[in-house]
PDB file of C-alpha atoms in Angstrom:
ATOM      1  CA  MET A   1      15.374 -14.813   0.777  1.00  0.00           C
ATOM      2  CA  THR A   2      12.108 -13.052   1.277  1.00  0.00           C
ATOM      3  CA  LEU A   3      11.864 -10.655   4.259  1.00  0.00           C
ATOM      4  CA  ARG A   4       8.549 -11.276   6.042  1.00  0.00           C
ATOM      5  CA  TRP A   5       7.652  -8.297   8.156  1.00  0.00           C
ATOM      6  CA  LEU A   6       4.907  -8.716  10.685  1.00  0.00           C
ATOM      7  CA  SER A   7       3.689  -5.929  12.912  1.00  0.00           C
ATOM      8  CA  ALA A   8       2.840  -6.100  16.565  1.00  0.00           C
ATOM      9  CA  THR A   9      -0.850  -5.251  16.750  1.00  0.00           C
ATOM     10  CA  LEU A  10      -1.591  -5.764  20.413  1.00  0.00           C
ATOM     11  CA  GLY A  11      -4.215  -8.356  19.590  1.00  0.00           C
ATOM     12  CA  LEU A  12      -6.169  -6.009  17.370  1.00  0.00           C
ATOM     13  CA  PRO A  13      -7.572  -7.116  14.003  1.00  0.00           C
ATOM     14  CA  ILE A  14      -5.235  -6.369  11.144  1.00  0.00           C
ATOM     15  CA  ILE A  15      -6.989  -4.645   8.303  1.00  0.00           C
ATOM     16  CA  GLY A  16      -3.995  -4.125   6.041  1.00  0.00           C
ATOM     17  CA  LEU A  17      -0.721  -5.940   6.271  1.00  0.00           C
ATOM     18  CA  LEU A  18       1.873  -5.509   3.643  1.00  0.00           C
ATOM     19  CA  ILE A  19       4.724  -8.017   3.365  1.00  0.00           C
ATOM     20  CA  LEU A  20       7.346  -6.421   1.234  1.00  0.00           C
ATOM     21  CA  GLY A  21      10.889  -6.509   0.066  1.00  0.00           C
ATOM     22  CA  VAL A  22      13.433  -8.930  -1.193  1.00  0.00           C
ATOM     23  CA  VAL A  23      16.782  -9.116   0.539  1.00  0.00           C
ATOM     24  CA  THR A  24      19.683 -10.795  -1.222  1.00  0.00           C
ATOM     25  CA  THR A  25      23.065 -11.581   0.263  1.00  0.00           C
ATOM     26  CA  SER A  26      26.146 -11.636  -1.892  1.00  0.00           C
ATOM     27  CA  ALA A  27      28.827 -12.250   0.746  1.00  0.00           C
ATOM     28  CA  GLN A  28      30.107 -15.813   0.641  1.00  0.00           C
ATOM     29  CA  GLN A  29      30.783 -17.620   3.908  1.00  0.00           C
ATOM     30  CA  THR A  30      33.712 -19.981   4.254  1.00  0.00           C
ATOM     31  CA  SER A  31      33.094 -23.170   6.167  1.00  0.00           C
ATOM     32  CA  PRO A  32      35.155 -23.568   9.367  1.00  0.00           C
ATOM     33  CA  GLN A  33      38.138 -25.918   9.340  1.00  0.00           C
ATOM     34  CA  PRO A  34      37.564 -29.340  10.888  1.00  0.00           C
ATOM     35  CA  HIS A  35      37.800 -29.454  14.708  1.00  0.00           C
ATOM     36  CA  GLN A  36      37.510 -25.669  14.894  1.00  0.00           C
ATOM     37  CA  ALA A  37      34.467 -23.973  16.391  1.00  0.00           C
ATOM     38  CA  ALA A  38      33.232 -20.921  14.535  1.00  0.00           C
ATOM     39  CA  PRO A  39      33.476 -17.814  16.687  1.00  0.00           C
ATOM     40  CA  PRO A  40      30.090 -16.471  17.802  1.00  0.00           C
ATOM     41  CA  GLN A  41      28.919 -13.489  15.775  1.00  0.00           C
ATOM     42  CA  PRO A  42      27.699 -10.549  17.873  1.00  0.00           C
ATOM     43  CA  GLN A  43      24.062  -9.643  17.338  1.00  0.00           C
ATOM     44  CA  ALA A  44      23.716  -6.204  15.816  1.00  0.00           C
ATOM     45  CA  ALA A  45      21.285  -3.978  17.656  1.00  0.00           C
ATOM     46  CA  ALA A  46      18.986  -1.221  16.385  1.00  0.00           C
ATOM     47  CA  LYS A  47      20.125   2.314  17.076  1.00  0.00           C
ATOM     48  CA  PRO A  48      18.161   5.545  17.421  1.00  0.00           C
ATOM     49  CA  ALA A  49      17.555   7.381  14.137  1.00  0.00           C
ATOM     50  CA  ASN A  50      19.024  10.842  13.700  1.00  0.00           C
ATOM     51  CA  ILE A  51      15.792  12.498  12.571  1.00  0.00           C
ATOM     52  CA  ASP A  52      13.825  15.396  14.101  1.00  0.00           C
ATOM     53  CA  ARG A  53      10.150  15.471  15.008  1.00  0.00           C
ATOM     54  CA  ASN A  54       9.160  17.395  11.865  1.00  0.00           C
ATOM     55  CA  GLY A  55      10.880  14.825   9.656  1.00  0.00           C
ATOM     56  CA  VAL A  56       9.100  12.011  11.462  1.00  0.00           C
ATOM     57  CA  LEU A  57       5.693  13.677  11.049  1.00  0.00           C
ATOM     58  CA  MET A  58       6.313  14.277   7.312  1.00  0.00           C
ATOM     59  CA  LEU A  59       7.219  10.609   6.744  1.00  0.00           C
ATOM     60  CA  ILE A  60       4.225   9.270   8.675  1.00  0.00           C
ATOM     61  CA  ARG A  61       1.662  11.658   7.255  1.00  0.00           C
ATOM     62  CA  SER A  62       2.820  11.532   3.640  1.00  0.00           C
ATOM     63  CA  THR A  63       2.800   7.714   3.681  1.00  0.00           C
ATOM     64  CA  LEU A  64      -0.609   7.343   5.256  1.00  0.00           C
ATOM     65  CA  LEU A  65      -2.142  10.066   3.124  1.00  0.00           C
ATOM     66  CA  ALA A  66      -0.761   8.434  -0.030  1.00  0.00           C
ATOM     67  CA  LEU A  67      -2.382   5.175   1.112  1.00  0.00           C
ATOM     68  CA  ASP A  68      -5.644   6.983   1.923  1.00  0.00           C
ATOM     69  CA  HIS A  69      -5.777   8.508  -1.580  1.00  0.00           C
ATOM     70  CA  ALA A  70      -5.028   5.142  -3.162  1.00  0.00           C
ATOM     71  CA  ASN A  71      -7.796   3.478  -1.113  1.00  0.00           C
ATOM     72  CA  LYS A  72     -10.300   6.171  -2.034  1.00  0.00           C
ATOM     73  CA  THR A  73      -9.518   6.172  -5.787  1.00  0.00           C
ATOM     74  CA  GLY A  74      -8.647   2.528  -6.182  1.00  0.00           C
ATOM     75  CA  ASN A  75      -5.463   3.644  -8.037  1.00  0.00           C
ATOM     76  CA  TYR A  76      -2.309   2.444  -6.288  1.00  0.00           C
ATOM     77  CA  THR A  77       0.163   3.512  -8.969  1.00  0.00           C
ATOM     78  CA  VAL A  78       1.350   6.695  -7.131  1.00  0.00           C
ATOM     79  CA  LEU A  79       1.649   4.829  -3.805  1.00  0.00           C
ATOM     80  CA  ARG A  80       3.799   2.225  -5.536  1.00  0.00           C
ATOM     81  CA  ASP A  81       5.971   4.806  -7.308  1.00  0.00           C
ATOM     82  CA  LEU A  82       6.651   6.550  -3.981  1.00  0.00           C
ATOM     83  CA  GLY A  83       8.069   3.374  -2.477  1.00  0.00           C
ATOM     84  CA  ALA A  84      11.566   1.948  -2.363  1.00  0.00           C
ATOM     85  CA  PRO A  85      12.558  -0.684  -4.955  1.00  0.00           C
ATOM     86  CA  GLY A  86      11.665  -3.404  -2.416  1.00  0.00           C
ATOM     87  CA  PHE A  87       8.140  -1.944  -2.195  1.00  0.00           C
ATOM     88  CA  GLN A  88       7.830  -1.706  -5.950  1.00  0.00           C
ATOM     89  CA  VAL A  89       8.111  -5.466  -6.376  1.00  0.00           C
ATOM     90  CA  ASN A  90       4.325  -5.253  -5.757  1.00  0.00           C
ATOM     91  CA  THR A  91       2.304  -4.217  -8.801  1.00  0.00           C
ATOM     92  CA  ALA A  92      -0.490  -1.664  -8.428  1.00  0.00           C
ATOM     93  CA  ALA A  93      -2.961  -4.529  -8.868  1.00  0.00           C
ATOM     94  CA  LYS A  94      -1.268  -6.450  -6.037  1.00  0.00           C
ATOM     95  CA  LEU A  95      -1.471  -3.397  -3.749  1.00  0.00           C
ATOM     96  CA  ALA A  96      -5.160  -3.055  -4.613  1.00  0.00           C
ATOM     97  CA  GLU A  97      -5.654  -6.666  -3.574  1.00  0.00           C
ATOM     98  CA  ILE A  98      -3.704  -6.252  -0.332  1.00  0.00           C
ATOM     99  CA  PHE A  99      -5.706  -3.221   0.739  1.00  0.00           C
ATOM    100  CA  ALA A 100      -9.094  -4.425  -0.539  1.00  0.00           C
ATOM    101  CA  LYS A 101     -10.588  -4.713   2.956  1.00  0.00           C
ATOM    102  CA  GLN A 102      -9.649  -1.164   3.881  1.00  0.00           C
ATOM    103  CA  ARG A 103     -11.212   0.044   0.640  1.00  0.00           C
ATOM    104  CA  GLY A 104     -14.349  -1.966   1.348  1.00  0.00           C
ATOM    105  CA  ASP A 105     -14.560  -0.659   4.942  1.00  0.00           C
ATOM    106  CA  LYS A 106     -14.122   2.903   3.601  1.00  0.00           C
ATOM    107  CA  LEU A 107     -11.424   3.562   6.177  1.00  0.00           C
ATOM    108  CA  ASP A 108     -10.787   7.327   6.287  1.00  0.00           C
ATOM    109  CA  LEU A 109      -7.183   8.319   7.133  1.00  0.00           C
ATOM    110  CA  SER A 110      -7.584  12.019   6.392  1.00  0.00           C
ATOM    111  CA  GLY A 111      -7.579  12.745  10.132  1.00  0.00           C
ATOM    112  CA  VAL A 112      -3.797  12.153  10.225  1.00  0.00           C
ATOM    113  CA  THR A 113      -3.394  15.698   8.851  1.00  0.00           C
ATOM    114  CA  VAL A 114      -4.766  17.333  12.056  1.00  0.00           C
ATOM    115  CA  ILE A 115      -4.044  14.728  14.792  1.00  0.00           C
ATOM    116  CA  ASP A 116      -0.490  14.170  16.088  1.00  0.00           C
ATOM    117  CA  PRO A 117       0.594  10.582  16.288  1.00  0.00           C
ATOM    118  CA  GLN A 118       1.683   9.002  19.549  1.00  0.00           C
ATOM    119  CA  LEU A 119       4.837   6.901  18.976  1.00  0.00           C
ATOM    120  CA  SER A 120       5.080   3.534  20.704  1.00  0.00           C
ATOM    121  CA  LEU A 121       8.370   2.774  18.910  1.00  0.00           C
ATOM    122  CA  LEU A 122      10.643   5.784  18.455  1.00  0.00           C
ATOM    123  CA  PRO A 123      12.373   5.951  15.019  1.00  0.00           C
ATOM    124  CA  GLN A 124      15.292   3.565  14.964  1.00  0.00           C
ATOM    125  CA  ILE A 125      17.697   2.201  12.363  1.00  0.00           C
ATOM    126  CA  GLU A 126      17.535  -1.568  12.154  1.00  0.00           C
ATOM    127  CA  PRO A 127      20.673  -3.653  11.490  1.00  0.00           C
ATOM    128  CA  SER A 128      19.390  -4.012   7.898  1.00  0.00           C
ATOM    129  CA  GLY A 129      19.608  -0.218   7.538  1.00  0.00           C
ATOM    130  CA  LEU A 130      15.816   0.273   7.408  1.00  0.00           C
ATOM    131  CA  LEU A 131      14.164   3.094   9.386  1.00  0.00           C
ATOM    132  CA  HIS A 132      11.521   1.586  11.684  1.00  0.00           C
ATOM    133  CA  MET A 133       8.791   3.310  13.706  1.00  0.00           C
ATOM    134  CA  ALA A 134       5.353   2.532  15.125  1.00  0.00           C
ATOM    135  CA  GLY A 135       2.553   4.277  16.936  1.00  0.00           C
ATOM    136  CA  PHE A 136      -1.087   5.311  16.687  1.00  0.00           C
ATOM    137  CA  PHE A 137      -3.417   8.188  15.992  1.00  0.00           C
ATOM    138  CA  PRO A 138      -5.842   8.504  18.967  1.00  0.00           C
ATOM    139  CA  SER A 139      -8.908   9.304  16.881  1.00  0.00           C
ATOM    140  CA  VAL A 140     -12.524   8.727  17.913  1.00  0.00           C
ATOM    141  CA  PRO A 141     -14.258   6.308  17.988  1.00  0.00           C
ATOM    142  CA  SER A 142     -11.390   4.092  16.678  1.00  0.00           C
ATOM    143  CA  GLN A 143      -7.683   4.754  16.794  1.00  0.00           C
ATOM    144  CA  VAL A 144      -5.440   3.941  13.853  1.00  0.00           C
ATOM    145  CA  ASN A 145      -2.340   1.879  14.753  1.00  0.00           C
ATOM    146  CA  PHE A 146       0.563   1.923  12.309  1.00  0.00           C
ATOM    147  CA  GLU A 147       3.969   0.406  11.821  1.00  0.00           C
ATOM    148  CA  LEU A 148       6.269   1.705   9.060  1.00  0.00           C
ATOM    149  CA  LEU A 149       9.551   0.744   7.439  1.00  0.00           C
ATOM    150  CA  PHE A 150      11.560   3.052   5.175  1.00  0.00           C
ATOM    151  CA  ALA A 151      14.581   2.289   3.041  1.00  0.00           C
ATOM    152  CA  PRO A 152      17.236   4.840   2.079  1.00  0.00           C
ATOM    153  CA  VAL A 153      17.109   5.594  -1.633  1.00  0.00           C
ATOM    154  CA  ASP A 154      19.191   8.385  -3.205  1.00  0.00           C
ATOM    155  CA  GLY A 155      19.457  10.287   0.057  1.00  0.00           C
ATOM    156  CA  GLN A 156      15.713  10.031   0.846  1.00  0.00           C
ATOM    157  CA  TRP A 157      13.666   7.712   3.035  1.00  0.00           C
ATOM    158  CA  ARG A 158      11.160   5.840   0.883  1.00  0.00           C
ATOM    159  CA  VAL A 159       8.452   3.549   2.161  1.00  0.00           C
ATOM    160  CA  PHE A 160       9.396  -0.138   2.304  1.00  0.00           C
ATOM    161  CA  GLY A 161       6.617  -1.591   4.501  1.00  0.00           C
ATOM    162  CA  VAL A 162       3.199  -0.506   5.826  1.00  0.00           C
ATOM    163  CA  SER A 163       1.044  -2.164   8.460  1.00  0.00           C
ATOM    164  CA  LEU A 164      -2.252  -0.715   9.779  1.00  0.00           C
ATOM    165  CA  SER A 165      -4.842  -1.849  12.283  1.00  0.00           C
ATOM    166  CA  VAL A 166      -7.848  -0.234  13.906  1.00  0.00           C
ATOM    167  CA  GLY A 167      -8.459  -0.478  17.662  1.00  0.00           C
ATOM    168  CA  GLN A 168     -10.542   0.965  20.420  1.00  0.00           C
ATOM    169  CA  SER A 169      -9.483   4.446  21.435  1.00  0.00           C
ATOM    170  CA  SER A 170     -11.226   4.691  24.801  1.00  0.00           C
ATOM    171  CA  PRO A 171     -11.456   2.317  27.763  1.00  0.00           C
ATOM    172  CA  VAL A 172     -14.385  -0.069  27.556  1.00  0.00           C
ATOM    173  CA  ALA A 173     -16.495  -0.536  30.657  1.00  0.00           C
ATOM    174  CA  PRO A 174     -17.454  -4.121  31.637  1.00  0.00           C
ATOM    175  CA  PRO A 175     -21.042  -5.172  30.849  1.00  0.00           C
ATOM    176  CA  ALA A 176     -23.627  -4.355  33.500  1.00  0.00           C
ATOM    177  CA  PRO A 177     -24.590  -7.248  35.799  1.00  0.00           C
ATOM    178  CA  GLU A 178     -27.828  -9.022  34.931  1.00  0.00           C
ATOM    179  CA  PRO A 179     -30.794  -7.963  37.116  1.00  0.00           C
ATOM    180  CA  LEU A 180     -32.156 -10.578  39.542  1.00  0.00           C
ATOM    181  CA  PRO A 181     -35.557 -12.078  38.632  1.00  0.00           C
ATOM    182  CA  PRO A 182     -38.602 -10.752  40.543  1.00  0.00           C
ATOM    183  CA  GLY A 183     -39.055 -12.199  43.986  1.00  0.00           C
ATOM    184  CA  LYS A 184     -35.361 -13.100  44.268  1.00  0.00           C
ATOM    185  CA  ALA A 185     -34.097  -9.726  45.374  1.00  0.00           C
ATOM    186  CA  VAL A 186     -31.950  -9.792  48.447  1.00  0.00           C
ATOM    187  CA  VAL A 187     -32.591  -6.989  50.869  1.00  0.00           C
ATOM    188  CA  SER A 188     -30.202  -6.395  53.688  1.00  0.00           C
ATOM    189  CA  GLN A 189     -31.164  -3.719  56.152  1.00  0.00           C
ATOM    190  CA  LYS A 190     -29.301  -3.321  59.336  1.00  0.00           C
ATOM    191  CA  GLN A 191     -31.445  -1.816  62.032  1.00  0.00           C
ATOM    192  CA  VAL A 192     -29.682   0.198  64.615  1.00  0.00           C
ATOM    193  CA  ALA A 193     -31.279   0.397  68.048  1.00  0.00           C
ATOM    194  CA  PRO A 194     -31.791   3.971  69.235  1.00  0.00           C
ATOM    195  CA  PRO A 195     -29.300   5.005  71.804  1.00  0.00           C
ATOM    196  CA  LYS A 196     -30.394   4.588  75.454  1.00  0.00           C
ATOM    197  CA  PRO A 197     -30.520   7.685  77.547  1.00  0.00           C
ATOM    198  CA  ILE A 198     -27.639   8.081  79.893  1.00  0.00           C
ATOM    199  CA  VAL A 199     -28.769   8.393  83.546  1.00  0.00           C
ATOM    200  CA  THR A 200     -26.335   9.910  85.975  1.00  0.00           C
ATOM    201  CA  PRO A 201     -26.782   9.202  89.697  1.00  0.00           C
ATOM    202  CA  LYS A 202     -27.769  12.133  91.845  1.00  0.00           C
TER     203      LYS A 202
END
């Protein structure tokens, strides 16, 4: 079956969404005997990844810089070759098609080399064995949101899925109220009577 991976983008426009990977199952399931209920299978949960901060930064930066170089040159061969086998089901031409909008918008990701990412999802190992993380680079005027999946290949984490979106990096003030038309201004002035002198009896 095909694994469809969609990222949570907080309502922001998605400018590059990569749906990658083919997962096959070889285990055969035996059907339960008549009049016997199948026991419920416990849901496997994700667990924290045993990877230090430097390792996380290297994975994030190397992946996004590879994508940045591919977008700037239009050559996605190296990006494809750096991926896991599930990533490489996409041809270089297919990757060029997927990231066409980023290329057209001239999205520059080179800032990831000097800005530290803020993680909204700490690195975790999914039940499928994939390393999963998400976060953003708080650049100005727009921040780059990312979500990444990596698959273990020959003792190394190699990219399996990439999702990027661009969002507002600073709070947006509400629009100013419309001015009232001339002659319609409302003036409210509260006049305070001067204090009366206090007279004391002699």
